[in-house]
Coordinates of N, CA and C in Angstrom, one line a residue:
M3 N 0.8 -1.2 0.0 CA 0.0 0.0 0.0 C 0.9 1.2 0.0
K4 N 0.5 2.1 -0.8 CA 1.3 3.4 -0.9 C 1.0 4.3 0.4
K5 N 2.1 4.7 1.0 CA 2.0 5.6 2.2 C 1.9 7.0 1.7
F6 N 1.4 7.9 2.6 CA 1.4 9.3 2.3 C 2.8 9.8 2.1
E7 N 3.0 10.6 1.1 CA 4.3 11.2 0.8 C 4.5 12.5 1.6
I8 N 5.8 12.7 2.0 CA 6.2 13.9 2.7 C 6.9 14.8 1.9
P9 N 6.3 16.0 1.5 CA 7.0 16.9 0.6 C 8.0 17.7 1.5
E10 N 9.0 18.3 0.7 CA 10.0 19.2 1.4 C 9.3 20.4 1.9
I11 N 9.5 20.8 3.2 CA 8.8 21.9 3.8 C 9.9 22.9 4.1
K12 N 9.7 24.2 3.6 CA 10.7 25.2 3.9 C 10.0 26.3 4.8
I13 N 10.5 26.5 6.0 CA 9.9 27.3 7.1 C 10.7 28.6 7.1
P14 N 10.0 29.7 6.9 CA 10.7 31.1 7.0 C 11.2 31.3 8.5
D15 N 12.3 32.0 8.6 CA 12.8 32.3 10.0 C 11.8 33.1 10.8
D16 N 11.1 33.9 10.2 CA 10.1 34.7 10.9 C 8.7 34.2 10.9
F17 N 8.6 32.8 10.9 CA 7.4 32.1 10.8 C 6.5 32.3 12.1
V18 N 5.3 32.8 12.0 CA 4.4 32.9 13.2 C 3.0 32.4 12.8
F19 N 2.4 31.5 13.5 CA 1.1 30.8 13.0 C 0.3 30.5 14.2
E20 N -1.0 30.7 14.2 CA -1.9 30.2 15.2 C -3.0 29.4 14.5
W21 N -3.5 28.3 15.2 CA -4.4 27.4 14.6 C -5.8 28.1 14.7
P22 N -6.6 27.8 13.6 CA -7.9 28.5 13.6 C -8.8 28.0 14.7
E23 N -9.7 28.8 15.2 CA -10.6 28.6 16.4 C -11.4 27.3 16.1
K24 N -11.7 26.9 15.0 CA -12.5 25.7 14.7 C -11.9 24.5 15.4
H25 N -10.6 24.5 15.6 CA -9.9 23.3 16.2 C -10.2 23.1 17.7
I26 N -10.7 24.2 18.3 CA -11.0 24.2 19.7 C -12.1 23.2 20.0
K27 N -13.2 23.2 19.2 CA -14.3 22.4 19.4 C -14.2 21.0 18.8
T28 N -13.3 20.9 17.8 CA -13.0 19.5 17.2 C -12.1 18.7 18.0
C29 N -11.4 19.4 19.0 CA -10.4 18.7 19.9 C -11.2 17.8 20.8
I30 N -10.6 16.7 21.2 CA -11.1 15.7 22.2 C -11.4 16.3 23.5
T31 N -10.5 17.4 23.8 CA -10.6 18.0 25.2 C -12.0 18.8 25.3
Y32 N -12.6 19.2 24.2 CA -13.9 19.9 24.2 C -15.0 19.0 24.3
W33 N -15.1 18.0 23.5 CA -16.3 17.1 23.4 C -16.4 16.0 24.3
F34 N -15.1 15.4 24.6 CA -15.2 14.2 25.4 C -15.7 14.4 26.9
P35 N -15.3 15.4 27.6 CA -15.9 15.6 28.9 C -17.4 15.7 28.9
K36 N -18.0 16.1 27.9 CA -19.5 16.2 27.8 C -20.1 14.9 27.7
L37 N -19.4 13.8 27.5 CA -19.9 12.5 27.2 C -19.8 11.7 28.5
E38 N -19.6 12.3 29.7 CA -19.4 11.6 31.0 C -20.7 10.7 31.3
G39 N -20.5 9.5 31.6 CA -21.6 8.6 32.0 C -22.0 7.8 30.8
L40 N -21.7 8.2 29.5 CA -22.1 7.4 28.3 C -20.9 6.5 28.0
P41 N -21.3 5.4 27.2 CA -20.3 4.4 26.9 C -19.2 4.9 25.9
V42 N -17.9 5.1 26.4 CA -16.9 5.5 25.7 C -15.6 4.7 26.0
P43 N -14.6 4.6 25.1 CA -13.4 4.0 25.6 C -12.7 4.8 26.8
K44 N -12.1 4.0 27.6 CA -11.3 4.6 28.6 C -10.2 5.4 28.0
T45 N -10.0 6.6 28.4 CA -9.2 7.6 27.6 C -8.3 8.4 28.6
H46 N -7.1 8.5 28.3 CA -6.0 9.2 29.0 C -5.6 10.3 28.1
I47 N -5.8 11.6 28.6 CA -5.4 12.8 27.7 C -4.0 13.3 28.1
I48 N -3.2 13.7 27.2 CA -1.9 14.2 27.5 C -1.9 15.6 26.8
K49 N -1.5 16.6 27.6 CA -1.3 17.9 26.9 C 0.2 18.2 26.9
T50 N 0.7 18.5 25.7 CA 2.1 18.6 25.5 C 2.7 20.0 25.4
G51 N 1.9 21.0 25.2 CA 2.4 22.4 25.0 C 3.1 22.6 23.7
I52 N 3.0 21.6 22.7 CA 3.6 21.8 21.4 C 3.0 23.0 20.7
T53 N 3.7 23.9 20.2 CA 3.2 25.1 19.6 C 3.1 24.9 18.1
P54 N 2.3 25.6 17.3 CA 2.2 25.5 15.9 C 3.6 25.6 15.2
E55 N 4.4 26.5 15.7 CA 5.7 26.7 15.0 C 6.6 25.5 15.3
E56 N 6.6 25.0 16.5 CA 7.4 23.8 16.8 C 7.0 22.6 16.0
Q57 N 5.6 22.4 15.8 CA 5.2 21.2 15.1 C 5.6 21.3 13.6
I58 N 5.4 22.5 13.0 CA 5.8 22.7 11.6 C 7.3 22.5 11.4
R59 N 8.1 23.0 12.3 CA 9.5 22.9 12.1 C 9.9 21.5 12.4
Y60 N 9.2 20.8 13.3 CA 9.6 19.4 13.6 C 9.4 18.5 12.3
A61 N 8.3 18.9 11.6 CA 8.0 18.1 10.3 C 9.1 18.5 9.3
D62 N 9.7 19.5 9.5 CA 10.9 19.8 8.6 C 12.2 19.4 9.1
C63 N 12.1 18.3 10.0 CA 13.3 17.6 10.5 C 14.2 18.6 11.4
D64 N 13.5 19.5 12.0 CA 14.1 20.4 13.1 C 13.9 19.8 14.4
N65 N 14.9 19.6 15.2 CA 14.8 19.0 16.5 C 14.3 20.0 17.6
I66 N 13.6 21.1 17.2 CA 13.3 22.1 18.1 C 12.5 21.7 19.3
M67 N 11.7 20.6 19.2 CA 10.9 20.1 20.3 C 11.2 18.8 20.8
E68 N 12.5 18.4 20.7 CA 12.9 17.0 21.0 C 12.6 16.7 22.4
D69 N 12.8 17.5 23.3 CA 12.5 17.3 24.8 C 11.0 16.9 24.9
K70 N 10.1 17.8 24.3 CA 8.7 17.5 24.4 C 8.3 16.2 23.8
I71 N 8.9 15.8 22.7 CA 8.6 14.6 22.0 C 9.1 13.4 22.9
Q72 N 10.2 13.4 23.5 CA 10.6 12.4 24.4 C 9.7 12.2 25.5
K73 N 9.3 13.4 26.2 CA 8.3 13.3 27.3 C 7.0 12.7 26.8
L74 N 6.6 13.2 25.7 CA 5.3 12.6 25.1 C 5.4 11.1 25.0
V75 N 6.4 10.6 24.4 CA 6.6 9.2 24.2 C 6.5 8.4 25.5
T76 N 7.3 9.0 26.5 CA 7.3 8.4 27.9 C 5.9 8.4 28.5
D77 N 5.1 9.4 28.3 CA 3.8 9.6 28.8 C 2.8 8.6 28.2
I78 N 3.0 8.4 26.8 CA 2.2 7.5 26.1 C 2.4 6.0 26.6
K79 N 3.7 5.7 26.8 CA 4.0 4.4 27.3 C 3.4 4.2 28.7
T80 N 3.5 5.1 29.5 CA 2.9 5.0 30.9 C 1.5 4.8 30.8
H81 N 0.8 5.5 30.0 CA -0.8 5.4 30.0 C -1.1 4.1 29.2
A82 N -0.4 3.7 28.2 CA -0.7 2.5 27.4 C -0.4 1.3 28.3
D83 N 0.7 1.3 29.1 CA 1.0 0.3 30.0 C -0.2 0.1 31.0
D84 N -0.8 1.1 31.4 CA -1.9 1.1 32.4 C -3.1 0.6 31.8
L85 N -3.4 1.0 30.6 CA -4.7 0.6 30.0 C -4.5 -0.9 29.4
G86 N -3.3 -1.2 29.0 CA -3.0 -2.6 28.5 C -2.9 -2.5 26.9
Y87 N -2.1 -3.4 26.3 CA -2.0 -3.5 24.9 C -2.9 -4.6 24.3
P88 N -3.4 -4.3 23.1 CA -3.2 -3.1 22.3 C -3.9 -1.9 22.8
A89 N -3.4 -0.8 22.5 CA -4.1 0.5 22.8 C -4.3 1.3 21.5
F90 N -5.0 2.4 21.6 CA -5.3 3.2 20.5 C -4.8 4.6 20.7
L91 N -4.1 5.2 19.7 CA -3.3 6.4 19.9 C -3.9 7.4 18.9
R92 N -4.1 8.6 19.4 CA -4.5 9.7 18.5 C -4.1 11.1 19.1
T93 N -4.2 12.1 18.3 CA -4.1 13.5 18.8 C -5.6 13.9 19.2
G94 N -5.7 15.2 19.7 CA -6.9 15.7 20.0 C -7.8 15.8 18.7
Q95 N -7.2 15.7 17.5 CA -7.8 16.0 16.2 C -8.0 14.8 15.3
T96 N -7.0 13.9 15.3 CA -6.9 12.9 14.4 C -6.1 11.6 14.9
S97 N -6.4 10.5 14.3 CA -5.6 9.2 14.6 C -4.8 8.8 13.3
A98 N -5.0 9.4 12.2 CA -4.4 9.0 11.0 C -4.6 7.4 10.8
K99 N -5.7 7.0 11.0 CA -6.0 5.6 11.2 C -5.9 4.8 9.9
H100 N -5.9 5.4 8.7 CA -5.7 4.7 7.5 C -4.3 4.1 7.3
E101 N -3.4 4.6 8.2 CA -2.0 4.1 8.2 C -1.9 3.0 9.4
W102 N -2.9 2.8 10.1 CA -3.2 1.9 11.1 C -1.9 1.4 11.9
K103 N -1.2 0.4 11.4 CA -0.1 -0.1 12.1 C 1.0 0.9 12.4
D104 N 1.1 1.9 11.4 CA 2.2 2.9 11.7 C 1.8 4.1 12.4
T105 N 0.5 4.2 12.8 CA 0.0 5.4 13.5 C -0.7 5.0 14.7
C106 N -2.0 4.7 14.7 CA -2.8 4.7 15.8 C -2.9 3.4 16.6
F107 N -2.6 2.3 15.9 CA -2.7 0.9 16.6 C -1.4 0.7 17.4
L108 N -1.5 0.7 18.7 CA -0.3 0.4 19.5 C -0.3 -1.0 19.9
K109 N 0.3 -1.9 19.1 CA 0.3 -3.3 19.4 C 1.1 -3.5 20.7
D110 N 2.2 -2.8 20.9 CA 3.0 -2.9 22.0 C 3.8 -1.5 22.2
D111 N 4.9 -1.5 23.0 CA 5.5 -0.3 23.3 C 6.8 -0.1 22.4
Q112 N 7.0 -0.9 21.4 CA 8.3 -1.0 20.7 C 8.4 0.2 19.6
R113 N 7.3 0.6 19.1 CA 7.4 1.6 18.0 C 6.6 3.0 18.3
I114 N 6.5 3.4 19.6 CA 5.8 4.5 19.9 C 6.3 5.7 19.3
R115 N 7.7 5.9 19.4 CA 8.2 7.1 18.8 C 8.0 7.2 17.3
Y116 N 8.2 6.1 16.6 CA 7.9 6.1 15.2 C 6.5 6.4 14.9
Q117 N 5.4 5.9 15.6 CA 4.1 6.2 15.3 C 3.8 7.6 15.7
V118 N 4.3 8.1 16.7 CA 4.2 9.6 17.1 C 4.6 10.4 16.0
D119 N 5.8 10.1 15.4 CA 6.3 10.9 14.3 C 5.4 10.9 13.1
R120 N 4.9 9.7 12.7 CA 3.9 9.5 11.6 C 2.7 10.3 11.8
I121 N 2.1 10.4 13.0 CA 0.9 11.1 13.2 C 1.2 12.6 13.2
I122 N 2.3 13.0 13.6 CA 2.6 14.4 13.5 C 2.7 14.9 12.0
L123 N 3.5 14.1 11.3 CA 3.6 14.3 9.9 C 2.3 14.4 9.2
F124 N 1.4 13.4 9.5 CA 0.1 13.4 8.8 C -0.6 14.7 9.3
S125 N -0.5 15.0 10.5 CA -1.3 16.2 11.0 C -0.8 17.5 10.3
C126 N 0.4 17.6 9.9 CA 1.1 18.7 9.1 C 0.6 18.8 7.8
L127 N 0.2 17.7 7.2 CA -0.2 17.6 5.7 C -1.5 17.6 5.4
V128 N -2.5 17.4 6.4 CA -3.8 17.2 6.1 C -4.6 18.5 6.4
D129 N -5.8 18.7 5.9 CA -6.7 19.8 6.2 C -6.2 21.1 5.7
M130 N -5.7 21.2 4.6 CA -5.2 22.4 4.0 C -4.0 23.0 4.7
I131 N -4.2 23.4 6.0 CA -3.1 24.0 6.8 C -2.7 23.2 8.0
G132 N -3.1 21.9 8.0 CA -2.8 21.1 9.1 C -3.6 21.0 10.2
L133 N -3.4 20.1 11.1 CA -4.1 19.9 12.4 C -3.2 20.0 13.6
P134 N -3.6 20.6 14.7 CA -2.7 20.7 15.8 C -2.4 19.3 16.4
A135 N -1.2 19.2 16.9 CA -0.8 17.9 17.7 C -0.3 18.2 19.1
D136 N -0.9 19.2 19.7 CA -0.5 19.6 21.0 C -1.2 18.8 22.0
V137 N -2.3 18.2 21.8 CA -3.1 17.3 22.7 C -3.1 15.9 22.1
W138 N -2.9 14.9 23.0 CA -2.8 13.5 22.6 C -3.7 12.7 23.5
A139 N -4.2 11.6 23.0 CA -5.0 10.7 23.8 C -4.6 9.2 23.7
V140 N -4.4 8.5 24.7 CA -4.2 7.1 24.7 C -5.5 6.4 25.1
R141 N -6.0 5.5 24.3 CA -7.4 5.1 24.6 C -7.5 3.5 24.7
E142 N -8.4 3.1 25.3 CA -8.7 1.6 25.4 C -9.0 1.1 24.0
F143 N -8.4 0.1 23.7 CA -8.6 -0.6 22.4 C -10.0 -1.4 22.4
L144 N -11.0 -1.0 21.7 CA -12.2 -1.7 21.7 C -12.2 -2.9 20.8
P145 N -12.6 -4.1 21.3 CA -12.6 -5.3 20.4 C -14.0 -5.1 19.6
L146 N -13.9 -4.7 18.3 CA -15.1 -4.4 17.5 C -15.6 -5.6 16.7
E147 N -16.8 -5.5 16.4 CA -17.6 -6.5 15.6 C -17.2 -6.1 14.1
Y148 N -16.1 -6.7 13.6 CA -15.7 -6.3 12.3 C -15.9 -7.4 11.3
A149 N -16.1 -7.0 10.0 CA -16.4 -8.0 9.0 C -15.2 -8.4 8.1
F150 N -14.1 -7.6 7.9 CA -12.9 -7.9 7.3 C -12.0 -6.8 7.6
K151 N -10.7 -6.9 7.1 CA -9.8 -5.8 7.3 C -9.4 -5.2 5.9
A152 N -8.9 -3.9 6.0 CA -8.5 -3.2 4.8 C -7.4 -2.3 5.1
F153 N -7.1 -1.4 4.1 CA -6.0 -0.5 4.3 C -4.7 -1.2 4.9
D154 N -4.3 -0.9 6.1 CA -3.1 -1.4 6.6 C -3.5 -2.3 7.7
E155 N -4.3 -3.4 7.4 CA -4.8 -4.4 8.3 C -5.7 -3.8 9.4
M156 N -6.4 -2.8 9.0 CA -7.4 -2.1 10.0 C -8.8 -2.8 9.9
P157 N -9.3 -3.2 11.0 CA -10.7 -3.8 11.0 C -11.7 -2.8 10.5
I158 N -12.5 -3.3 9.6 CA -13.6 -2.6 9.1 C -14.9 -3.1 9.8
A159 N -15.4 -2.2 10.7 CA -16.4 -2.7 11.7 C -17.7 -2.1 11.5
R160 N -18.7 -2.5 12.3 CA -20.0 -2.0 12.2 C -20.0 -0.6 12.9
E161 N -19.8 0.4 12.2 CA -19.8 1.8 12.6 C -20.7 2.7 11.9
F162 N -21.2 3.8 12.5 CA -22.1 4.7 12.0 C -21.8 6.0 12.4
R163 N -22.1 7.0 11.5 CA -21.9 8.5 11.8 C -23.3 9.2 11.8
F164 N -23.6 9.9 12.9 CA -24.7 10.7 13.0 C -24.4 12.2 13.0
F165 N -25.1 12.9 12.4 CA -25.1 14.4 12.4 C -26.2 14.9 13.3
I166 N -25.8 15.7 14.3 CA -26.8 16.2 15.3 C -26.8 17.7 15.3
E167 N -27.9 18.3 15.6 CA -28.0 19.7 15.8 C -29.3 20.0 16.5
G168 N -29.4 21.0 17.5 CA -30.6 21.4 18.1 C -31.3 20.2 18.8
G169 N -30.5 19.2 19.3 CA -31.1 18.1 20.0 C -31.7 17.0 19.2
R170 N -31.5 17.2 17.7 CA -32.0 16.2 16.8 C -30.9 15.6 16.0
I171 N -31.3 14.4 15.4 CA -30.4 13.7 14.5 C -30.8 14.2 13.2
T172 N -29.9 14.9 12.4 CA -30.3 15.4 11.1 C -29.9 14.6 10.0
H173 N -28.9 13.6 10.2 CA -28.4 12.7 9.1 C -27.8 11.5 9.7
E174 N -27.9 10.4 9.1 CA -27.2 9.2 9.5 C -26.7 8.4 8.4
Q175 N -25.5 7.8 8.6 CA -24.8 7.1 7.4 C -24.0 6.1 8.0
P176 N -23.7 5.0 7.2 CA -22.6 4.1 7.6 C -21.3 4.8 7.6
Y177 N -20.4 4.3 8.5 CA -19.2 5.1 8.5 C -18.3 4.9 7.3
W178 N -18.3 3.7 6.6 CA -17.5 3.4 5.4 C -18.2 3.5 4.1
P179 N -18.0 4.5 3.3 CA -18.5 4.5 1.9 C -17.7 3.5 1.1
P180 N -18.4 2.6 0.4 CA -17.7 1.6 -0.4 C -16.5 2.0 -1.3
D181 N -16.7 3.2 -1.8 CA -15.6 3.6 -2.7 C -14.3 4.1 -2.0
T182 N -14.3 4.1 -0.6 CA -13.1 4.5 0.1 C -12.3 3.2 0.5
I183 N -12.8 2.1 0.4 CA -12.1 0.8 0.9 C -10.9 0.6 0.0
K184 N -9.8 0.3 0.6 CA -8.6 0.0 -0.1 C -7.9 -1.2 0.5
D185 N -7.4 -2.1 -0.4 CA -6.7 -3.3 -0.1 C -7.4 -4.2 0.9
P186 N -8.8 -4.5 0.6 CA -9.5 -5.5 1.5 C -8.8 -6.8 1.5
D187 N -9.0 -7.6 2.7 CA -8.3 -8.9 2.8 C -9.2 -10.0 2.3
T188 N -10.4 -9.7 1.7 CA -11.2 -10.7 1.3 C -11.9 -10.3 -0.1
D189 N -12.1 -11.3 -0.9 CA -12.9 -10.9 -2.2 C -14.3 -10.5 -2.1
D190 N -14.9 -11.0 -1.0 CA -16.4 -10.7 -0.9 C -16.6 -9.5 0.1
W191 N -15.7 -8.6 0.1 CA -15.8 -7.5 1.0 C -17.0 -6.6 0.8
E192 N -17.5 -6.5 -0.4 CA -18.6 -5.6 -0.8 C -19.8 -6.1 -0.1
Y193 N -20.0 -7.5 -0.2 CA -21.1 -8.1 0.5 C -21.1 -7.9 2.0
K194 N -19.9 -8.1 2.6 CA -19.7 -8.0 4.0 C -19.9 -6.6 4.5
L195 N -19.4 -5.7 3.7 CA -19.6 -4.2 4.0 C -21.1 -3.9 4.0
A196 N -21.8 -4.3 3.0 CA -23.3 -4.1 2.9 C -24.0 -4.6 4.2
E197 N -23.6 -5.8 4.6 CA -24.2 -6.4 5.8 C -24.1 -5.6 7.1
I198 N -22.8 -5.0 7.3 CA -22.6 -4.3 8.4 C -23.0 -2.8 8.4
S199 N -23.4 -2.4 7.2 CA -23.9 -1.1 6.9 C -25.3 -0.8 7.2
L200 N -26.1 -1.9 7.6 CA -27.5 -1.8 7.9 C -27.7 -1.3 9.3
L201 N -28.3 -0.2 9.5 CA -28.6 0.3 10.8 C -29.9 -0.3 11.3
D202 N -29.7 -1.5 12.0 CA -30.9 -2.2 12.5 C -31.0 -2.4 13.9
D203 N -30.2 -1.5 14.6 CA -30.1 -1.7 16.1 C -30.5 -0.4 16.7
K204 N -31.6 -0.5 17.5 CA -32.2 0.8 18.2 C -31.1 1.3 19.2
D205 N -30.3 0.5 19.7 CA -29.4 1.0 20.8 C -28.5 2.0 20.2
A206 N -28.1 1.9 18.9 CA -27.2 2.9 18.3 C -27.9 4.2 18.2
L207 N -29.2 4.2 17.7 CA -29.9 5.4 17.6 C -30.2 6.0 18.9
S208 N -30.4 5.3 19.9 CA -30.7 5.8 21.3 C -29.5 6.5 21.8
L209 N -28.3 5.9 21.5 CA -27.1 6.5 22.0 C -26.9 7.9 21.3
A210 N -27.1 7.9 20.0 CA -26.9 9.1 19.2 C -27.9 10.2 19.7
Y211 N -29.1 9.8 20.0 CA -30.1 10.8 20.6 C -29.6 11.4 22.0
E212 N -29.0 10.6 22.8 CA -28.5 10.9 24.0 C -27.4 12.0 23.9
V213 N -26.5 11.8 22.9 CA -25.5 12.7 22.6 C -26.1 14.0 22.0
A214 N -27.1 13.9 21.2 CA -27.8 15.1 20.6 C -28.3 15.9 21.7
D215 N -29.0 15.3 22.7 CA -29.6 16.1 23.8 C -28.5 16.9 24.6
R216 N -27.4 16.3 24.7 CA -26.3 16.9 25.5 C -25.7 18.1 24.7
F217 N -25.8 18.0 23.4 CA -25.2 19.1 22.6 C -26.3 20.0 21.9
K218 N -27.5 20.0 22.5 CA -28.6 20.7 21.8 C -28.3 22.1 21.8
D219 N -27.6 22.7 22.7 CA -27.3 24.2 22.7 C -26.1 24.5 22.0
D220 N -25.4 23.6 21.4 CA -24.1 23.8 20.7 C -24.3 23.8 19.2
E221 N -23.2 23.9 18.5 CA -23.3 23.9 17.1 C -23.5 22.4 16.6
G222 N -23.7 22.3 15.3 CA -24.0 20.9 14.8 C -22.6 20.2 14.8
F223 N -22.8 18.9 15.3 CA -21.7 17.9 15.4 C -21.9 16.7 14.6
S224 N -20.9 15.9 14.4 CA -21.0 14.5 13.9 C -20.6 13.7 15.1
V225 N -21.2 12.5 15.2 CA -20.9 11.5 16.2 C -20.7 10.2 15.7
D226 N -19.6 9.6 16.0 CA -19.3 8.3 15.5 C -19.5 7.3 16.6
V227 N -20.2 6.2 16.2 CA -20.5 5.1 17.2 C -20.1 3.7 16.5
C228 N -19.7 2.8 17.4 CA -19.3 1.5 16.8 C -19.7 0.4 17.7
K229 N -19.9 -0.8 17.3 CA -20.4 -2.0 18.0 C -19.3 -2.9 18.3
T230 N -19.2 -3.3 19.6 CA -18.1 -4.2 20.0 C -18.6 -5.7 19.9
I231 N -17.6 -6.5 20.1 CA -18.0 -8.0 20.0 C -19.0 -8.4 21.0
N232 N -19.2 -7.8 22.1 CA -20.2 -8.2 23.1 C -21.5 -7.5 22.9
G233 N -21.6 -6.8 21.7 CA -23.0 -6.3 21.4 C -23.3 -4.8 21.9
E234 N -22.3 -4.2 22.6 CA -22.4 -2.8 23.1 C -22.0 -1.8 22.1
W235 N -22.7 -0.6 22.1 CA -22.3 0.5 21.3 C -21.5 1.5 22.1
Y236 N -20.5 2.0 21.4 CA -19.6 2.9 22.1 C -19.5 4.2 21.1
I237 N -19.3 5.4 21.9 CA -19.1 6.6 21.1 C -17.5 6.7 21.0
T238 N -17.1 6.9 19.8 CA -15.6 6.9 19.6 C -15.1 8.2 19.1
D239 N -15.8 9.0 18.4 CA -15.3 10.3 18.0 C -16.4 11.3 17.7
M240 N -16.1 12.6 17.8 CA -17.0 13.7 17.5 C -16.2 14.8 16.8
A241 N -16.9 15.6 16.0 CA -16.3 16.8 15.4 C -17.4 17.7 14.9
L242 N -17.0 19.0 14.7 CA -18.0 19.9 14.1 C -18.5 19.4 12.8
A243 N -19.8 19.4 12.6 CA -20.5 18.9 11.5 C -19.9 19.4 10.2
E244 N -19.6 20.8 10.2 CA -19.3 21.4 8.9 C -17.8 20.9 8.4
Y245 N -17.1 20.2 9.3 CA -15.7 19.7 8.9 C -15.8 18.2 8.9
S246 N -16.9 17.5 8.9 CA -17.0 16.1 9.0 C -17.5 15.6 7.6
Y247 N -16.9 14.5 7.2 CA -17.3 13.8 5.9 C -18.7 13.3 5.9
K248 N -19.5 13.8 5.0 CA -20.9 13.4 4.9 C -21.2 12.8 3.5
W249 N -21.9 11.7 3.5 CA -22.3 11.1 2.2 C -23.7 10.5 2.3
E250 N -24.2 10.3 1.2 CA -25.7 9.7 1.1 C -25.6 8.3 0.6
P251 N -25.9 7.4 1.5 CA -25.9 5.9 1.0 C -27.0 5.7 0.0
E252 N -26.7 4.8 -0.9 CA -27.7 4.4 -1.9 C -28.8 3.6 -1.2
K253 N -30.1 3.9 -1.6 CA -31.2 3.2 -1.0 C -31.4 1.9 -1.7

């Protein structure tokens, strides 16, 4: 599978940059505390103090924040050891999960530094001007009800995205559009994907409505939920609706 390419980045000496305000509400530190009492993965949040300038210069192979990175790696290991392996790694904004084994999937503690570097580089390249990597989260790895694996051996599971606003669900969709699947590990993946894309469980809808009620006075958000092998639904991610991928499944 082709990995994302890293272009040469030239940073002016007088570089000054601040992240847009939209990243405040898309960060896990904003929406996760509002989900207290609802089913979510156990989550340990790490605040690094990494500045936009440090992040961009680091992507340009500048060791400007080496001390912060070393401390981050140590903190990630401490939290992952506590939660148990495998664990799930992400920033406050993204997990770069399509790179799976090289980014968010912490099988053990042997490649944490490498995976941190990959997520930071991805964060610098995505979303036009990049995403902040100042906040990180080490999360419980949920054993999902998945149908097959794709991308970099990532489980393709029963997941759905709901769009909420004003206490209502305004749109619902399977998480995985068929045309986004790359390198599936089975020939009948389309049939299996169709099976897990049917929203036939009232518990998933009920959970989405609970989240909608908690965010009824906020802006529109997307809410991602997934089903574990024991039949329970968990909330795994949220973001502002206007920055969330939306598609219309075929009827």
